[in-house]
Short mmCIF file of C-alpha atoms in Angstrom, two decimals:
data_model
loop_
_atom_site.label_atom_id
_atom_site.label_comp_id
_atom_site.label_asym_id
_atom_site.label_seq_id
_atom_site.Cartn_x
_atom_site.Cartn_y
_atom_site.Cartn_z
CA UNK E 293 114.01 124.96 157.87
CA UNK E 294 116.32 123.30 160.39
CA UNK E 295 119.82 122.39 159.31
CA UNK E 296 122.54 120.75 161.40
CA UNK E 297 126.17 121.81 161.03
CA UNK E 298 128.15 118.69 161.91
CA UNK E 299 130.99 120.25 163.85
CA UNK E 300 132.13 120.75 167.43
CA UNK E 301 134.30 123.69 166.30
CA UNK E 302 132.82 126.85 167.82
CA UNK E 303 134.89 129.06 165.50
CA UNK E 304 133.33 127.42 162.42
CA UNK E 305 129.84 127.71 163.91
CA UNK E 306 130.34 131.41 164.51
CA UNK E 307 131.51 131.99 160.92
CA UNK E 308 128.52 130.17 159.42
CA UNK E 309 125.99 131.83 161.74
CA UNK E 310 127.15 135.21 160.42
CA UNK E 311 126.21 134.14 156.87
CA UNK E 312 122.75 132.74 157.61
CA UNK E 313 119.70 134.43 156.08
CA UNK E 314 116.25 134.27 157.56
CA UNK E 315 114.59 130.96 156.91
CA UNK E 316 117.30 128.63 158.20
CA UNK E 317 117.64 127.59 161.83
CA UNK E 318 121.17 126.36 162.42
CA UNK E 319 121.60 123.51 164.88
CA UNK E 320 124.91 122.42 166.36
CA UNK E 321 125.86 118.87 167.27
CA UNK E 322 125.24 119.80 170.89
CA UNK E 323 121.73 120.91 169.99
CA UNK E 324 120.91 117.41 168.75
CA UNK E 325 122.82 115.82 171.66
CA UNK E 326 125.55 114.36 169.49
CA UNK E 327 128.79 114.33 171.42
CA UNK E 328 130.65 111.68 169.47
CA UNK E 329 134.01 112.42 167.88
CA UNK E 330 133.28 111.39 164.30
CA UNK E 331 136.36 109.73 162.86
CA UNK E 332 137.75 111.46 159.76
CA UNK E 333 139.36 108.49 158.05
CA UNK E 334 139.17 109.48 154.37
CA UNK E 335 142.25 110.41 152.38
CA UNK E 336 140.56 113.41 150.77
CA UNK E 337 138.91 116.57 152.09
CA UNK E 338 135.68 115.73 150.28
CA UNK E 339 135.70 112.23 151.74
CA UNK E 340 135.93 113.49 155.31
CA UNK E 341 133.09 115.95 154.78
CA UNK E 342 130.92 113.16 153.41
CA UNK E 343 131.73 110.85 156.33
CA UNK E 344 130.56 113.41 158.88
CA UNK E 345 127.41 114.44 157.03
CA UNK E 346 126.32 110.86 156.35
CA UNK E 347 126.97 109.87 159.96
CA UNK E 348 124.56 112.49 161.29
CA UNK E 349 121.93 111.89 158.62
CA UNK E 350 121.87 108.14 159.18
CA UNK E 351 121.83 108.25 162.98
CA UNK E 352 119.85 111.40 163.75
CA UNK E 353 117.70 111.84 160.62
CA UNK E 354 118.33 115.57 160.35
CA UNK E 355 119.13 117.50 157.21
CA UNK E 356 122.81 118.19 157.75
CA UNK E 357 125.97 119.61 156.28
CA UNK E 358 129.58 119.02 157.24
CA UNK E 359 132.79 120.57 156.06
CA UNK E 360 136.42 119.67 155.87
CA UNK E 361 139.18 122.14 155.12
CA UNK E 362 142.79 121.76 154.13
CA UNK E 363 145.68 124.15 153.69
CA UNK E 364 147.64 123.19 150.58
CA UNK E 365 151.16 124.63 150.40
CA UNK E 366 152.82 124.40 147.00
CA UNK E 367 156.40 124.13 148.30
CA UNK E 368 155.35 121.23 150.55
CA UNK E 369 153.71 119.22 147.75
CA UNK E 370 150.27 120.46 148.89
CA UNK E 371 150.81 119.40 152.50
CA UNK E 372 149.38 119.53 155.07
CA UNK E 373 146.20 119.10 152.99
CA UNK E 374 143.75 116.58 154.42
CA UNK E 375 145.93 116.32 157.54
CA UNK E 376 145.84 120.07 158.27
CA UNK E 377 144.12 119.81 161.65
CA UNK E 378 146.44 117.00 162.79
CA UNK E 379 149.63 118.21 161.10
CA UNK E 380 151.64 118.37 164.32
CA UNK E 381 149.81 115.55 166.10
CA UNK E 382 146.47 114.18 167.22
CA UNK E 383 146.04 117.02 169.73
CA UNK E 384 145.03 119.32 166.84
CA UNK E 385 146.93 122.26 168.32
CA UNK E 386 146.77 125.40 166.16
CA UNK E 387 149.99 126.71 167.70
CA UNK E 388 151.90 123.48 167.12
CA UNK E 389 150.58 123.15 163.56
CA UNK E 390 151.72 126.68 162.69
CA UNK E 391 155.14 126.18 164.27
CA UNK E 392 155.71 122.95 162.33
CA UNK E 393 154.56 124.48 159.05
CA UNK E 394 156.84 127.50 159.42
CA UNK E 395 159.74 125.22 160.32
CA UNK E 396 159.13 123.17 157.18
CA UNK E 397 158.99 126.37 155.13
CA UNK E 398 162.34 127.69 156.32
CA UNK E 399 164.58 128.64 153.41
CA UNK E 400 161.82 128.25 150.81
CA UNK E 401 161.23 131.17 148.48
CA UNK E 402 158.04 129.68 147.06
CA UNK E 403 155.27 130.70 149.49
CA UNK E 404 152.11 130.08 147.43
CA UNK E 405 149.30 128.25 149.19
CA UNK E 406 145.55 127.89 149.16
CA UNK E 407 142.76 127.03 151.55
CA UNK E 408 140.24 124.52 150.22
CA UNK E 409 136.90 123.73 151.85
CA UNK E 410 134.43 121.07 150.75
CA UNK E 411 130.96 121.06 152.29
CA UNK E 412 128.83 117.91 152.03
CA UNK E 413 125.08 118.44 152.28
CA UNK E 414 122.60 115.66 153.06
CA UNK E 415 119.20 117.15 152.31
CA UNK E 416 116.26 114.78 152.36
CA UNK E 417 117.41 111.85 150.19
CA UNK E 418 120.08 113.70 148.20
CA UNK E 419 123.76 114.27 148.83
CA UNK E 420 125.69 117.13 147.25
CA UNK E 421 129.10 118.73 147.70
CA UNK E 422 130.18 122.34 147.36
CA UNK E 423 133.75 123.58 147.07
CA UNK E 424 135.34 126.87 148.02
CA UNK E 425 138.97 127.90 147.42
CA UNK E 426 140.97 130.99 148.31
CA UNK E 427 144.50 131.50 146.97
CA UNK E 428 147.24 133.18 148.94
CA UNK E 429 150.72 132.92 150.42
CA UNK E 430 152.33 131.79 153.67
CA UNK E 431 153.85 134.52 155.83
CA UNK E 432 157.19 134.11 157.60
CA UNK E 433 155.69 134.53 161.07
CA UNK E 434 152.23 134.58 162.70
CA UNK E 435 150.46 137.94 162.63
CA UNK E 436 147.02 138.87 163.96
CA UNK E 437 144.69 137.83 166.76
CA UNK E 438 141.47 136.96 164.91
CA UNK E 439 140.33 133.73 163.32
CA UNK E 440 141.72 130.29 164.10
CA UNK E 441 143.79 127.49 162.64
CA UNK E 442 146.39 128.70 160.15
CA UNK E 443 144.80 132.16 159.82
CA UNK E 444 147.77 134.01 161.40
CA UNK E 445 150.15 132.82 158.64
CA UNK E 446 147.86 132.87 155.58
CA UNK E 447 147.78 136.04 153.46
CA UNK E 448 144.87 135.90 150.98
CA UNK E 449 145.54 136.97 147.42
CA UNK E 450 145.10 140.72 146.95
CA UNK E 451 145.75 141.51 150.61
CA UNK E 452 148.75 142.45 152.70
CA UNK E 453 147.12 141.25 155.91
CA UNK E 454 146.77 137.70 157.15
CA UNK E 455 143.33 136.20 157.72
CA UNK E 456 143.93 136.75 161.43
CA UNK E 457 144.25 140.50 160.87
CA UNK E 458 140.94 140.79 159.02
CA UNK E 459 137.58 141.35 160.66
CA UNK E 460 135.19 138.40 160.75
CA UNK E 461 132.98 140.13 158.17
CA UNK E 462 135.86 140.70 155.75
CA UNK E 463 137.18 137.17 156.12
CA UNK E 464 133.72 135.67 155.55
CA UNK E 465 133.31 137.71 152.38
CA UNK E 466 136.37 136.18 150.71
CA UNK E 467 137.03 132.94 152.56
CA UNK E 468 137.02 129.38 151.28
CA UNK E 469 134.35 128.34 153.76
CA UNK E 470 132.20 131.34 152.91
CA UNK E 471 132.38 130.57 149.19
CA UNK E 472 131.38 126.94 149.70
CA UNK E 473 128.57 127.90 152.05
CA UNK E 474 127.14 130.39 149.56
CA UNK E 475 126.51 127.54 147.15
CA UNK E 476 125.02 125.33 149.85
CA UNK E 477 122.76 128.13 151.03
CA UNK E 478 121.07 128.52 147.69
CA UNK E 479 120.60 124.80 147.29
CA UNK E 480 119.06 124.43 150.74
CA UNK E 481 116.71 127.37 150.40
CA UNK E 482 115.67 126.40 146.89
CA UNK E 483 114.59 122.95 147.97
CA UNK E 484 112.74 124.30 150.99
CA UNK E 485 110.94 127.14 149.23
CA UNK E 486 111.07 126.41 145.47
CA UNK E 487 110.28 130.04 144.75
CA UNK E 488 111.61 132.56 147.23
CA UNK E 489 112.90 136.07 147.79
CA UNK E 490 115.88 136.75 150.02
CA UNK E 491 115.91 140.20 151.58
CA UNK E 492 118.72 139.52 154.04
CA UNK E 493 122.43 139.78 153.28
CA UNK E 494 122.02 139.19 149.54
CA UNK E 495 124.93 141.52 148.76
CA UNK E 496 127.42 139.34 150.58
CA UNK E 497 126.07 136.15 149.01
CA UNK E 498 125.87 136.70 145.25
CA UNK E 499 127.29 140.22 145.19
CA UNK E 500 123.97 141.92 144.58
CA UNK E 501 122.87 139.81 141.61
CA UNK E 502 119.19 140.28 140.76
CA UNK E 503 118.79 136.67 139.67
CA UNK E 504 120.81 133.50 139.52
CA UNK E 505 122.45 133.43 136.11
CA UNK E 506 122.50 130.37 133.89
CA UNK E 507 126.21 129.76 134.48
CA UNK E 508 125.59 129.62 138.22
CA UNK E 509 122.74 127.17 137.74
CA UNK E 510 125.04 125.05 135.60
CA UNK E 511 127.52 124.82 138.46
CA UNK E 512 124.81 123.74 140.88
CA UNK E 513 123.09 120.73 139.35
CA UNK E 514 120.98 120.73 142.50
CA UNK E 515 118.74 123.26 140.74
CA UNK E 516 117.96 121.23 137.62
CA UNK E 517 114.40 120.46 138.73
CA UNK E 518 113.51 124.04 139.51
CA UNK E 519 111.29 125.90 137.08
CA UNK E 520 112.20 129.32 138.37
CA UNK E 521 114.52 130.80 140.95
CA UNK E 522 114.66 134.54 141.46
CA UNK E 523 116.69 136.46 143.97
CA UNK E 524 115.77 140.06 144.68
CA UNK E 525 116.87 142.65 147.16
#
């Protein structure tokens, strides 16, 4: 099946492409000749994801998903949050955003933070959202050359390294975007195939599970019409 990822961000495209199993052809906005800058005017992360997904579905008629991500820092009352990309201005400069955040964190002992991603999926006539969260802390200075955005100053829980010090594979395994996309992936494939077997990258998706457990199905109400869904290596 063909699925559009409604983003112009090449870093995000690369992350999602690494998670794709066989059976899904990922299209970028450039692939469908969409060059508009879709305005993100909502006051929530979920709202912005929905705006972008609905825009593409209504105008281009493709099945599509869009994401929005925010860094929520406890000591800053969960800022920058929905304004993460534009924290230091409309230019959306990663360097400027990091510098401003670290300046605002000066003298603060509380360093807890979390990345939150919401993915909105428009598939046929249905719209669903999927959330992924990773907890962590803010470092005192940027470290690492990988990733993008706030990755050089975000240390995920259980690690000593920042996201920017991790390999792409390791980051994808634990990241907020990866977690949200896992849920979307199953929904999209289930609708397209109804009964299917995934032989590609299943370990990194549901950690080697032989079938989707009832508690997982309960989280994804997208599956309520399915009679049977088995996942096997």
